PDB file of C-alpha atoms and ligand atoms in Angstrom:
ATOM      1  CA  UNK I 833       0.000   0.000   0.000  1.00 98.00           C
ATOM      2  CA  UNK I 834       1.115   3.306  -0.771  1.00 98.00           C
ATOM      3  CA  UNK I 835       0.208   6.840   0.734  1.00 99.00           C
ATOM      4  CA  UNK I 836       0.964  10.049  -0.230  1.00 99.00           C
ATOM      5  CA  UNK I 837       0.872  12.490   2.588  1.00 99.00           C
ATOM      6  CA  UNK I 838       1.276  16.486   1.352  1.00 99.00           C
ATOM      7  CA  UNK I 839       3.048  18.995   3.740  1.00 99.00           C
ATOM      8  CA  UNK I 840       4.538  16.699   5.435  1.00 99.00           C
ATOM      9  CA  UNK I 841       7.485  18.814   6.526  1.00 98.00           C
ATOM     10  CA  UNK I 842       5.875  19.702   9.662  1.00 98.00           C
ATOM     11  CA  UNK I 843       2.895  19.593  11.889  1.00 98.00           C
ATOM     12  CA  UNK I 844      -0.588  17.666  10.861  1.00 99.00           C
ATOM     13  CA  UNK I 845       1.358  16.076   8.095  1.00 99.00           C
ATOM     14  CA  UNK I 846       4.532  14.683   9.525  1.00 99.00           C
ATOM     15  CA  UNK I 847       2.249  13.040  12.389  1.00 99.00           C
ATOM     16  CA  UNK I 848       0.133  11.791   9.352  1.00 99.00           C
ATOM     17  CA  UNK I 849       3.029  10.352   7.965  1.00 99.00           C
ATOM     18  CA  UNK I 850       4.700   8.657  10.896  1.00 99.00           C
ATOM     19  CA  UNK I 851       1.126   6.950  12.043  1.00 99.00           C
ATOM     20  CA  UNK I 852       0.666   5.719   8.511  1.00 99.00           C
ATOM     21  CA  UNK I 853       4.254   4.240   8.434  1.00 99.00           C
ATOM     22  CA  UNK I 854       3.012   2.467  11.776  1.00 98.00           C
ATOM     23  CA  UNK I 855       0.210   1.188   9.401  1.00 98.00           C
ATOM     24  CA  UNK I 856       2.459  -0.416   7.266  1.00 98.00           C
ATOM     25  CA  UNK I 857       1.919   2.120   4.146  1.00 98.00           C
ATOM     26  CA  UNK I 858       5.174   3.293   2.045  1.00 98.00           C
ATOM     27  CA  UNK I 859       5.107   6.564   1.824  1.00 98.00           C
ATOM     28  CA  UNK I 860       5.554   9.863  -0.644  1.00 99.00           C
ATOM     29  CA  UNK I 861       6.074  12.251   1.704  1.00 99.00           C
ATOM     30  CA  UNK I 862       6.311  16.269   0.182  1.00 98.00           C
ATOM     31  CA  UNK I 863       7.105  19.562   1.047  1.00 98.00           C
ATOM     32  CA  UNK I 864       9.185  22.344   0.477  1.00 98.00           C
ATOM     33  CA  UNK I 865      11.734  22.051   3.135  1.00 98.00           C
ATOM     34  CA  UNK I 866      14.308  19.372   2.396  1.00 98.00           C
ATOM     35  CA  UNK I 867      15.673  19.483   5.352  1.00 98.00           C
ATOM     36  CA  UNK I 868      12.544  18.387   7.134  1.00 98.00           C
ATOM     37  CA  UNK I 869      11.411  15.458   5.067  1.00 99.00           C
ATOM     38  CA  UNK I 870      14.776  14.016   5.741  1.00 98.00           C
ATOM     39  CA  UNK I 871      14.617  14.063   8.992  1.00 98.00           C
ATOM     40  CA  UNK I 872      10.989  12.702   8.755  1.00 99.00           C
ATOM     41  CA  UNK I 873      12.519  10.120   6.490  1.00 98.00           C
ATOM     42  CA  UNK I 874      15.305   9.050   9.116  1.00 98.00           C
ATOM     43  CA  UNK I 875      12.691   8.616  11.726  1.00 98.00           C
ATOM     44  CA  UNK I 876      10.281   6.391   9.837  1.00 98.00           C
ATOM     45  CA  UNK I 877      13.040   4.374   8.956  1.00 98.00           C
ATOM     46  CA  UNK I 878      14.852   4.033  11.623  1.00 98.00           C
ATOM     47  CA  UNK I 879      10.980   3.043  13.554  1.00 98.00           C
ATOM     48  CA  UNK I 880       9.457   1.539  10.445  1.00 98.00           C
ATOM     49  CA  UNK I 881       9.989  -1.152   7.629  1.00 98.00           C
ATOM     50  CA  UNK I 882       8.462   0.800   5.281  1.00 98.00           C
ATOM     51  CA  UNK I 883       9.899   2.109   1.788  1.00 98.00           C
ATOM     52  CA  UNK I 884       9.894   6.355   1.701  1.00 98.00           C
ATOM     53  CA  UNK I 885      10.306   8.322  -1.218  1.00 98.00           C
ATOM     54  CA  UNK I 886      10.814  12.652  -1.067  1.00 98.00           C
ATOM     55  CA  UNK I 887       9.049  14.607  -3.093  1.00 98.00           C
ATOM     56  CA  UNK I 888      10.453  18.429  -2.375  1.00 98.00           C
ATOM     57  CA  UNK I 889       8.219  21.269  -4.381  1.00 98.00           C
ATOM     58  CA  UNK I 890       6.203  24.225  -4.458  1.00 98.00           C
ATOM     59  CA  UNK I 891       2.663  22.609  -4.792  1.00 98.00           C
ATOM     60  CA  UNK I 892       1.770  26.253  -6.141  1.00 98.00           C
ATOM     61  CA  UNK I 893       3.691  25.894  -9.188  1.00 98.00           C
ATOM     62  CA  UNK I 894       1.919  23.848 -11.431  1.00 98.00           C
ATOM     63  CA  UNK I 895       4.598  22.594 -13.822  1.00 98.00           C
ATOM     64  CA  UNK I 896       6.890  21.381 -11.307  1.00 98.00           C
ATOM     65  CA  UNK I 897       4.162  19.955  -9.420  1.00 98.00           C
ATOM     66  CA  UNK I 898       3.836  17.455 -12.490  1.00 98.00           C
ATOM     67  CA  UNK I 899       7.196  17.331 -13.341  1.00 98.00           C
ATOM     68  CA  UNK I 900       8.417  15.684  -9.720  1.00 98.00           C
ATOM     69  CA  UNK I 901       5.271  13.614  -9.698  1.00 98.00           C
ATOM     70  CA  UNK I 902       5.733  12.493 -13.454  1.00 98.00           C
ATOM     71  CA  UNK I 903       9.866  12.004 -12.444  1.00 97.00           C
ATOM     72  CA  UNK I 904       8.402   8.885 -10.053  1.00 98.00           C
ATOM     73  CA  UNK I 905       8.841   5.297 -10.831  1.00 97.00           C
ATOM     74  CA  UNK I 906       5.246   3.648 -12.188  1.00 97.00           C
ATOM     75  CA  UNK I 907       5.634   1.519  -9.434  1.00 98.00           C
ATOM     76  CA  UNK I 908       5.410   4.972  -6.657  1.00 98.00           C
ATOM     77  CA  UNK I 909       2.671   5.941  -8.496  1.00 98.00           C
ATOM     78  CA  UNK I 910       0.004   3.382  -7.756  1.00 98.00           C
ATOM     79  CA  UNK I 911      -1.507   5.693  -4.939  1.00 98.00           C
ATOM     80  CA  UNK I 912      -3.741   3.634  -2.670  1.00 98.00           C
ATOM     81  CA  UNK I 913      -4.379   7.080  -0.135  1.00 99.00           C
ATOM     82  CA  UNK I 914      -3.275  10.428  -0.770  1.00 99.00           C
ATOM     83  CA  UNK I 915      -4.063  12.932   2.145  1.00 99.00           C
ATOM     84  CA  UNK I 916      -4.382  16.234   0.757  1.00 99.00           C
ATOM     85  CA  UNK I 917      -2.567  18.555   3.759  1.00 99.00           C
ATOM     86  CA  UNK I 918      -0.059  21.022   2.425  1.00 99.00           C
ATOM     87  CA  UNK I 919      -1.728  24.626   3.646  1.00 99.00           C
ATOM     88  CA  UNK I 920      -1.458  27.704   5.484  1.00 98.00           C
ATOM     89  CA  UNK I 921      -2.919  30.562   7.022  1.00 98.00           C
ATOM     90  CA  UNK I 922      -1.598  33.734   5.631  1.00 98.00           C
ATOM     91  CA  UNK I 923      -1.909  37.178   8.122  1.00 98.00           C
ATOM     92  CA  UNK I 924      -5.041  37.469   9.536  1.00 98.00           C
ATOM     93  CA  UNK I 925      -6.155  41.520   8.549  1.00 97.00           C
ATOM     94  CA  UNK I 926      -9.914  42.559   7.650  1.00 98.00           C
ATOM     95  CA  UNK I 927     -10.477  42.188   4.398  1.00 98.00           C
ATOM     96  CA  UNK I 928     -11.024  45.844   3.719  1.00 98.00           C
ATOM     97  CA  UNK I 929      -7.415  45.813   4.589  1.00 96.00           C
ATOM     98  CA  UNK I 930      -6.097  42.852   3.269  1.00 97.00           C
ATOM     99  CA  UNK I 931      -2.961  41.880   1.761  1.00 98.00           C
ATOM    100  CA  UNK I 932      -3.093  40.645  -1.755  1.00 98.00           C
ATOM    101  CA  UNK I 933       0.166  38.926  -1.758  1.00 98.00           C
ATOM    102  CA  UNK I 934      -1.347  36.783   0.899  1.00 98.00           C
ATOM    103  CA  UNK I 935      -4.670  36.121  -0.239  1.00 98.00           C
ATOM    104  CA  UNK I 936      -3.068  34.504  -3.499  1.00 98.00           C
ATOM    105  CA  UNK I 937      -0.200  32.400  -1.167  1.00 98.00           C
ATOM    106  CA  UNK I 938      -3.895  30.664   0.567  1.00 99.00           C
ATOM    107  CA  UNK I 939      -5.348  30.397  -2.960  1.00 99.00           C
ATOM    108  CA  UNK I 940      -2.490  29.401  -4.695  1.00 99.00           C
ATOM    109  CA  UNK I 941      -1.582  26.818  -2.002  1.00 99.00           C
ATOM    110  CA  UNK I 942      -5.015  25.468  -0.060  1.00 99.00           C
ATOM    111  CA  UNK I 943      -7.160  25.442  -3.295  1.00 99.00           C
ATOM    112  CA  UNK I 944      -4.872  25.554  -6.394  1.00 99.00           C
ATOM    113  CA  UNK I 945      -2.141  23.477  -5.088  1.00 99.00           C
ATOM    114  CA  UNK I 946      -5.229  20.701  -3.673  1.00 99.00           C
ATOM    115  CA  UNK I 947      -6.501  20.393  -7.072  1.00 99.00           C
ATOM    116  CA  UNK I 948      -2.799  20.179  -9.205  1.00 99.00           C
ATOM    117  CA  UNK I 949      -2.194  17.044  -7.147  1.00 98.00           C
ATOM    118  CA  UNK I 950      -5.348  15.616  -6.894  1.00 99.00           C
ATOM    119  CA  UNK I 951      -5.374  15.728 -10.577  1.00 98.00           C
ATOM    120  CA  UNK I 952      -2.771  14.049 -11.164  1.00 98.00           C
ATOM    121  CA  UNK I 953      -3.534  10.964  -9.145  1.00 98.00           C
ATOM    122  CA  UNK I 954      -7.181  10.782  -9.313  1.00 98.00           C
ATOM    123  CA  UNK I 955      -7.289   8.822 -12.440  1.00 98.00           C
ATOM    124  CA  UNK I 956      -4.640   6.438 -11.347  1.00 98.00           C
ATOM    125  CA  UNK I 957      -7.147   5.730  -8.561  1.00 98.00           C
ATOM    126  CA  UNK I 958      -9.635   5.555 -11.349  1.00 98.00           C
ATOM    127  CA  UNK I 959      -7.468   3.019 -12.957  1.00 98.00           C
ATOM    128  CA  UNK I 960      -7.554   0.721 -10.150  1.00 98.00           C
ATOM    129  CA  UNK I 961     -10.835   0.837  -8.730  1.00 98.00           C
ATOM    130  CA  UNK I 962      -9.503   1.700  -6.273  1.00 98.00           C
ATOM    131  CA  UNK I 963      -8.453   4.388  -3.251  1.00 98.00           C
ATOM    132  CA  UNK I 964      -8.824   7.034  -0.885  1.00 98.00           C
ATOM    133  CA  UNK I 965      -8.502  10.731  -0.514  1.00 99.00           C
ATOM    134  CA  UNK I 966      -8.696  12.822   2.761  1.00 99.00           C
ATOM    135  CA  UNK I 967      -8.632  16.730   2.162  1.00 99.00           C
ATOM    136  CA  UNK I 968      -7.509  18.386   5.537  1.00 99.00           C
ATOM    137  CA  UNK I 969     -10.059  21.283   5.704  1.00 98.00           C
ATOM    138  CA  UNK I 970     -10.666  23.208   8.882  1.00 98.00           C
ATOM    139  CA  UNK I 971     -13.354  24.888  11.015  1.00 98.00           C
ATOM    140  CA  UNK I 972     -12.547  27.745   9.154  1.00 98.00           C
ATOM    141  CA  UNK I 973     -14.196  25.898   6.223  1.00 98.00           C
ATOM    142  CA  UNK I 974     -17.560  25.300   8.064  1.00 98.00           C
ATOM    143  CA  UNK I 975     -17.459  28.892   9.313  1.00 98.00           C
ATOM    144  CA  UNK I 976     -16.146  32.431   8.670  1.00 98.00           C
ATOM    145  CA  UNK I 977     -14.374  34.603  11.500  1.00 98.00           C
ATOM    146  CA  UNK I 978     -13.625  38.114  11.394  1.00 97.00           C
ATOM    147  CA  UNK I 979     -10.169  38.240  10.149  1.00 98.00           C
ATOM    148  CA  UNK I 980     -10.283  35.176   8.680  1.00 98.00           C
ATOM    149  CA  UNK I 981     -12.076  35.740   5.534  1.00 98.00           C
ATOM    150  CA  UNK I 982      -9.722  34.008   2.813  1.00 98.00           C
ATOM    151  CA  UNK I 983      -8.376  31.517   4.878  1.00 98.00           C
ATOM    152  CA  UNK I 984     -12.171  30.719   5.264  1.00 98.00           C
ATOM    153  CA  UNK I 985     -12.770  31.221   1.647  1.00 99.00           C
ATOM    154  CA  UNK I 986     -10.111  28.811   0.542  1.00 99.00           C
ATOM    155  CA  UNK I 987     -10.987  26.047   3.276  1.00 99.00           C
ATOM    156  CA  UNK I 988     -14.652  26.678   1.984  1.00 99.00           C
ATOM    157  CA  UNK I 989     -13.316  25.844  -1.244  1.00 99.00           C
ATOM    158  CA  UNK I 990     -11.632  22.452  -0.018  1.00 99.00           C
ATOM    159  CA  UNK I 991     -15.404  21.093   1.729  1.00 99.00           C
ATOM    160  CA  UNK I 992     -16.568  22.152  -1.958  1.00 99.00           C
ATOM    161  CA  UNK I 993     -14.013  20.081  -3.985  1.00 99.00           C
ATOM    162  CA  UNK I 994     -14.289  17.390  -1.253  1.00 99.00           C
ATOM    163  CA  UNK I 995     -18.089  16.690  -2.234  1.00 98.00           C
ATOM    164  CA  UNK I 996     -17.516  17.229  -5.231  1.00 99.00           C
ATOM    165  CA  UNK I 997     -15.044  14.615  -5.783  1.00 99.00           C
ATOM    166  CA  UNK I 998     -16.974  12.167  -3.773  1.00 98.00           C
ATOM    167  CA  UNK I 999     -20.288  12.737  -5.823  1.00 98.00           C
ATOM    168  CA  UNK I1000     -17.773  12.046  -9.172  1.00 98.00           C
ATOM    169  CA  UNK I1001     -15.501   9.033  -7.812  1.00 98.00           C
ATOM    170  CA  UNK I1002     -18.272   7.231  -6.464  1.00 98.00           C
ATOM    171  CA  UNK I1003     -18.233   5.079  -9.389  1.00 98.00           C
ATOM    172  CA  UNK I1004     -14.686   4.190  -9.234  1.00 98.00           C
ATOM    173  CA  UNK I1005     -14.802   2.755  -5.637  1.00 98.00           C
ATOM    174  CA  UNK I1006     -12.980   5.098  -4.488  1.00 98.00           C
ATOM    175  CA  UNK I1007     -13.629   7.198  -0.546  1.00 98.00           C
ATOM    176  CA  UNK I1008     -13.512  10.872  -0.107  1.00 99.00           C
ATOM    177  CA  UNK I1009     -13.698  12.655   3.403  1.00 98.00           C
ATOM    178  CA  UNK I1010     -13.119  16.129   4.706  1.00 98.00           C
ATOM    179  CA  UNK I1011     -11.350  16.235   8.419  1.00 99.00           C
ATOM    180  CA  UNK I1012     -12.452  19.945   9.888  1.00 99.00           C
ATOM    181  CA  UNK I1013     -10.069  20.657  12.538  1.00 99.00           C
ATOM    182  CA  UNK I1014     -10.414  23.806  15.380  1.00 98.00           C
ATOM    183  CA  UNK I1015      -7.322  25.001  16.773  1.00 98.00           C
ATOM    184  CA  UNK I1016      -4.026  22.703  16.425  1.00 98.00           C
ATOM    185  CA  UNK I1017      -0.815  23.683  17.819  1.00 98.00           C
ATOM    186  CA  UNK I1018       1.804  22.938  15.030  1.00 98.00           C
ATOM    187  CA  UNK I1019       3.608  26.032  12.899  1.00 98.00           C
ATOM    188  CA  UNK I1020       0.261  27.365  11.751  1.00 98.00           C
ATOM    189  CA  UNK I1021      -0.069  30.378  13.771  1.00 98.00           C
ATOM    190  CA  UNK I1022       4.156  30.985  13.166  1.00 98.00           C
ATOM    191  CA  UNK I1023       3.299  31.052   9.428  1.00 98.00           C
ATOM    192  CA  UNK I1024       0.152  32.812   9.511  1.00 98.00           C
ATOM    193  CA  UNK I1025       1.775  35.697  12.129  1.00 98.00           C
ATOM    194  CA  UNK I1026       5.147  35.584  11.116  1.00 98.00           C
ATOM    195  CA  UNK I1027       6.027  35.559  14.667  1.00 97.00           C
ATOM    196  CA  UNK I1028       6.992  32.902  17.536  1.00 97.00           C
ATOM    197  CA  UNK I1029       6.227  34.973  20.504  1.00 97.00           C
ATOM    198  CA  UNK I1030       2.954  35.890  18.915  1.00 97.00           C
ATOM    199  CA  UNK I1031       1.856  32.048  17.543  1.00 98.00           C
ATOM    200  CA  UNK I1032       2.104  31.071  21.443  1.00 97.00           C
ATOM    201  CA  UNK I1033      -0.055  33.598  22.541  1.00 97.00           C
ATOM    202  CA  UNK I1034      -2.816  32.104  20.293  1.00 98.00           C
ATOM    203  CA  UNK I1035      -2.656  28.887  22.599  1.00 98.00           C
ATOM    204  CA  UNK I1036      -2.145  30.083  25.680  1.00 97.00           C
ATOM    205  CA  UNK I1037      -5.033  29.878  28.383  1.00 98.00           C
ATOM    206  CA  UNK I1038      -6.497  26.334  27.404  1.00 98.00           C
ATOM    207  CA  UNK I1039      -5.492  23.096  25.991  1.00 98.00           C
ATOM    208  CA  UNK I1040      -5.580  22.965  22.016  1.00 98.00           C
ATOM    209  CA  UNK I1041      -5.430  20.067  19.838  1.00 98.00           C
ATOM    210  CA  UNK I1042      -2.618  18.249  18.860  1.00 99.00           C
ATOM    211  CA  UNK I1043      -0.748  16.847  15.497  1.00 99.00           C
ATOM    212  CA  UNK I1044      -1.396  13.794  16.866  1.00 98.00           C
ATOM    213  CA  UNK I1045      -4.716  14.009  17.603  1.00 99.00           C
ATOM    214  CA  UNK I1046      -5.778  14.736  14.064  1.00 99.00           C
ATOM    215  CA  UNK I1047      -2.919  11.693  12.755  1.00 99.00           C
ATOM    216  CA  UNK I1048      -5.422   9.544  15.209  1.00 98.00           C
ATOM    217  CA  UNK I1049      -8.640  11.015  13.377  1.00 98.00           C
ATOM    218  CA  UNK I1050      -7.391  10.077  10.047  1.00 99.00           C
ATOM    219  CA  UNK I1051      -6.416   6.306  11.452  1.00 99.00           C
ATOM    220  CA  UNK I1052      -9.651   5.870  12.175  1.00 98.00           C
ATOM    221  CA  UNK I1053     -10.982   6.905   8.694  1.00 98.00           C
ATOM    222  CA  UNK I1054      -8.091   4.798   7.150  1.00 98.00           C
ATOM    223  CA  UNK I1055      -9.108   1.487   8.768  1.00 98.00           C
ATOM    224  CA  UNK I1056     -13.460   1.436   8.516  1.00 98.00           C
ATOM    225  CA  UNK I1057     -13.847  -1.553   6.961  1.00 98.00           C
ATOM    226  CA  UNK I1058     -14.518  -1.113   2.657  1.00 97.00           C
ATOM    227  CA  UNK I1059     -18.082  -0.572   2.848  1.00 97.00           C
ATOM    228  CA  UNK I1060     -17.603   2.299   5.224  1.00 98.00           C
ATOM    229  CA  UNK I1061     -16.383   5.858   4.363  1.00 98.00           C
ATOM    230  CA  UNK I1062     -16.971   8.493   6.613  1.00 98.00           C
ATOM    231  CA  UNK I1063     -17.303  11.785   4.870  1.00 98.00           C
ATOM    232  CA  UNK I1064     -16.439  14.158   7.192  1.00 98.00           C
ATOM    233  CA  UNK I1065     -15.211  14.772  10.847  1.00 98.00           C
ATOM    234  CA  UNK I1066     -15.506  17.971  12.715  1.00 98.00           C
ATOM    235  CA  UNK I1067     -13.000  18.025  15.698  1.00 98.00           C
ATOM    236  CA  UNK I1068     -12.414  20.892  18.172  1.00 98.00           C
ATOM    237  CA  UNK I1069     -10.423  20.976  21.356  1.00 98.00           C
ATOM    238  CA  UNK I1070     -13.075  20.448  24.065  1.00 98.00           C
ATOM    239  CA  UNK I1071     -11.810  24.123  25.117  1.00 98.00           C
ATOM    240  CA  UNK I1072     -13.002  25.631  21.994  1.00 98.00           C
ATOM    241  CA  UNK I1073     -16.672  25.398  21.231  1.00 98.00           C
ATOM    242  CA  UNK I1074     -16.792  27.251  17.590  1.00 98.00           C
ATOM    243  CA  UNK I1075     -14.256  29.258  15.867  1.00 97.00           C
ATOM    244  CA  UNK I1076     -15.124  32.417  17.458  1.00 97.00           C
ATOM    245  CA  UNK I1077     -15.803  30.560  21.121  1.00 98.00           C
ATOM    246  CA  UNK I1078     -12.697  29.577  23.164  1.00 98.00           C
ATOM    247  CA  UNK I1079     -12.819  29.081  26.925  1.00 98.00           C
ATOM    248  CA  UNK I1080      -9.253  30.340  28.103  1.00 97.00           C
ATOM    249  CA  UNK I1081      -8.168  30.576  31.559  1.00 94.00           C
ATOM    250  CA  UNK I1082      -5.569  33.838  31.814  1.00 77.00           C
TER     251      UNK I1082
HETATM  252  P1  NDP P 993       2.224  23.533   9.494  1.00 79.68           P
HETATM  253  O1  NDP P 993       2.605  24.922   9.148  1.00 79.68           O
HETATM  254  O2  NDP P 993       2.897  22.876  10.638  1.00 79.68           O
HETATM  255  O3  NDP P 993       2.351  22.582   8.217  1.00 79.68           O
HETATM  256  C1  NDP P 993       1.966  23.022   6.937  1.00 79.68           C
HETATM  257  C2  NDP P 993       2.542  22.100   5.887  1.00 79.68           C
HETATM  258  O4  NDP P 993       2.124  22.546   4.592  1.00 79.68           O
HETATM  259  C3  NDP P 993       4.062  22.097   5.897  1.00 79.68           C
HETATM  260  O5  NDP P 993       4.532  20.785   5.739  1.00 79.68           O
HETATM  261  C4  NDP P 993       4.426  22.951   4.693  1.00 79.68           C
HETATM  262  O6  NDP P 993       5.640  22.504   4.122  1.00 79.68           O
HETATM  263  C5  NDP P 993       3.262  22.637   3.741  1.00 79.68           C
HETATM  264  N1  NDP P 993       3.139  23.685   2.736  1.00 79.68           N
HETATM  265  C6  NDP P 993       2.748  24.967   2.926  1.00 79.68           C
HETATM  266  N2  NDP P 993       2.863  25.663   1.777  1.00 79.68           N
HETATM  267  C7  NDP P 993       3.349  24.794   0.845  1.00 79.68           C
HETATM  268  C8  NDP P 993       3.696  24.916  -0.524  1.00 79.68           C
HETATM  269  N3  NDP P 993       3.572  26.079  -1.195  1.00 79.68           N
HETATM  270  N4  NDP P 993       4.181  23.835  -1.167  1.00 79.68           N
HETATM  271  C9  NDP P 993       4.305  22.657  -0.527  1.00 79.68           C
HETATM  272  N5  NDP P 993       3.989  22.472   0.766  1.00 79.68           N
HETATM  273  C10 NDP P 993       3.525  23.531   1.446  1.00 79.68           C
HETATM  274  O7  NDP P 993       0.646  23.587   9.752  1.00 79.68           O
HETATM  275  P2  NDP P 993      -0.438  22.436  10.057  1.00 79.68           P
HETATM  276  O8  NDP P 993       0.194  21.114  10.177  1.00 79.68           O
HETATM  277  O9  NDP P 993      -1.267  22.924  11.148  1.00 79.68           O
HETATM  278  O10 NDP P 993      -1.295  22.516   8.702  1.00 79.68           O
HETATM  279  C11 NDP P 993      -1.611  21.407   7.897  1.00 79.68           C
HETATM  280  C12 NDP P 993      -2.993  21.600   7.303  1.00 79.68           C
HETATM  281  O11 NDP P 993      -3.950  21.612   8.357  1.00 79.68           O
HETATM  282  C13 NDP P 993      -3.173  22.903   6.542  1.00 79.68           C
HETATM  283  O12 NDP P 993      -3.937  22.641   5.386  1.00 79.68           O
HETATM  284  C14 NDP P 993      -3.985  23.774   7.509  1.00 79.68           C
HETATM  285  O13 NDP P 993      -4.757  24.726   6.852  1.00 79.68           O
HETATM  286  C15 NDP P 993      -4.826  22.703   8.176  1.00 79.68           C
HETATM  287  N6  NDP P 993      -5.396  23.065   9.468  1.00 79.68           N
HETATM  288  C16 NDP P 993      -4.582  23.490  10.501  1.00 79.68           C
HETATM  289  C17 NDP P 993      -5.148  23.822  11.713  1.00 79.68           C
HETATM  290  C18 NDP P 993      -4.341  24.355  12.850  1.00 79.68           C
HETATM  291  O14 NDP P 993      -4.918  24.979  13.762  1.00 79.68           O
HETATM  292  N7  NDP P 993      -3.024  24.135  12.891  1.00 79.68           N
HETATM  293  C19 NDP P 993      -6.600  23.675  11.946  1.00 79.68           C
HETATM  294  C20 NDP P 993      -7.336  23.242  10.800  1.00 79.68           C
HETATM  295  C21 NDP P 993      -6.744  22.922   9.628  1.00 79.68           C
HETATM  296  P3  NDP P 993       6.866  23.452   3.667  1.00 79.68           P
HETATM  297  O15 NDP P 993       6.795  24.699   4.485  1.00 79.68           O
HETATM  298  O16 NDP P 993       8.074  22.603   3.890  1.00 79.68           O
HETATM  299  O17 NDP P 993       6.602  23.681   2.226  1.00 79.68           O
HETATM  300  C1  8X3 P 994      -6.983  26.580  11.422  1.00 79.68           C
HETATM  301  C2  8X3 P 994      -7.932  26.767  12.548  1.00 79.68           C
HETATM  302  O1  8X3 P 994      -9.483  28.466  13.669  1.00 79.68           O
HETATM  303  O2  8X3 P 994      -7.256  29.243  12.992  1.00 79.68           O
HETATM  304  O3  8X3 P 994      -7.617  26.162  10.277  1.00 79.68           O
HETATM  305  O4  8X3 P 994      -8.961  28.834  11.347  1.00 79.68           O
HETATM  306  S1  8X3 P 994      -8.438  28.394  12.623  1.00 79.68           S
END
């Protein structure tokens, strides 16, 4: 079996990667930051007898999205899962104020960058019969915060292409699901603020969720039996109740 985990440089996705290596799936593992997947890559094999192949590229730039996937073996390329991760939050400014630079980085990368992948392996699944494909949304793509407008646009945009791909692969066999996390303490908030000291402030007061706890979600979607496919899982720390509602204690 083979997965192909996206952004898994760091956070949601490197947790992703290392529970599915505990699940016995070889893995693609992609990002930007070399560095990063190699260490990922040490630690699943030194833990792991699983096969792991680098990917390293801008998932906004279309060409060289294809070219490193088309660069695989035919062998790598027979994805059973592929979770759909790689994202960000960029700034977080009204949108009467907005930076356009950002807005296109969240485009480019959530929506865009979602759909140049997914094309390309989508009718390999096709091919086979066969497969799975989890899009990492967020609450921010069930609701829309002050501040958060694009983010929330583009995440909107993922729940959209998530039904939409499982109303078209249905034929084919193949699962679809949406996993809708609140709050998850990883490098979001250092990405999105461009700021360490800031990004802990964002967590401080109450217990938020973990890497690991959303790695655990998407093991449970991974083993339902075939006849099973959940199509979408909401999950908040039990501190925050919606994404404008957080009980904090400071
Ligand atoms: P991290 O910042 O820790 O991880 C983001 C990952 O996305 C990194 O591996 C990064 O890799 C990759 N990525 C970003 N831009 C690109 C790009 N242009 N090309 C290739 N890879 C890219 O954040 P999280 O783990 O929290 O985020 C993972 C997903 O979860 C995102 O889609 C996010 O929107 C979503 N999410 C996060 C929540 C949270 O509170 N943390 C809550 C709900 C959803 P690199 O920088 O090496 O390119
Ligand atoms: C990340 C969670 O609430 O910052 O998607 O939008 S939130």
């Amino acid at each position: 079996m083979i997965a192909m985990v996206t952004g898994a440089s760091s956070g949601i996705g490197y947790e992703t990667a290392l529970m599915l290596a505990k699940n016995g799936y070889n893995l693609i593992i992609t990002g930007r930051r070399m560095i990063n997947l190699e260490k990922l890559k040490f630690e699943i094999k030194n833990n792991f007898k699983v096969k792991v192949e680098i990917l390293c590229f801008d998932i906004r730039k279309r060409q060289e999205t294809e070219a490193v996937f088309n660069s695989l073996p035919d062998t790598w390329k027979q994805i059973d899962l592929l979770i759909n991760n790689a994202g960000l939050a960029a700034g977080l400014d009204f949108i009467f104020d907005g930076d356009i630079d950002n807005w296109e980085q969240m485009i480019d990368t959530n929506v865009k960058g979602l759909l140049y992948i997914s094309r390309l392996i989508m009718p390999i699944m096709i091919g086979r019969l066969k497969g799975q494909i989890i899009n990492i949304s967020s609450i921010a793509g069930k609701e829309t915060y002050p501040k958060g407008n694009i983010y929330c646009a583009s995440k909107h945009a993922v729940e959209s292409i998530t039904k939409a791909m499982r109303t078209e692969l249905l034929p084919y066999g193949i699962k679809v699901s949406s996993v809708a996390p609140g709050m998850v303490e990883t490098e979001f908030s250092i990405v999105r603020l461009g700021d360490q000291e800031k990004a802990k402030e964002v967590y401080k007061g109450f217990e938020p969720l973990t890497a690991k706890n959303i790695a655990e979600t998407i093991e449970f979607l991974i083993t339902r039996p075939q006849n099973v496919n959940i199509n979408e899982i909401v999950i908040m720390p039990t501190a925050q109740a919606n994404s404008t509602t957080t009980f904090k204690r400071i």
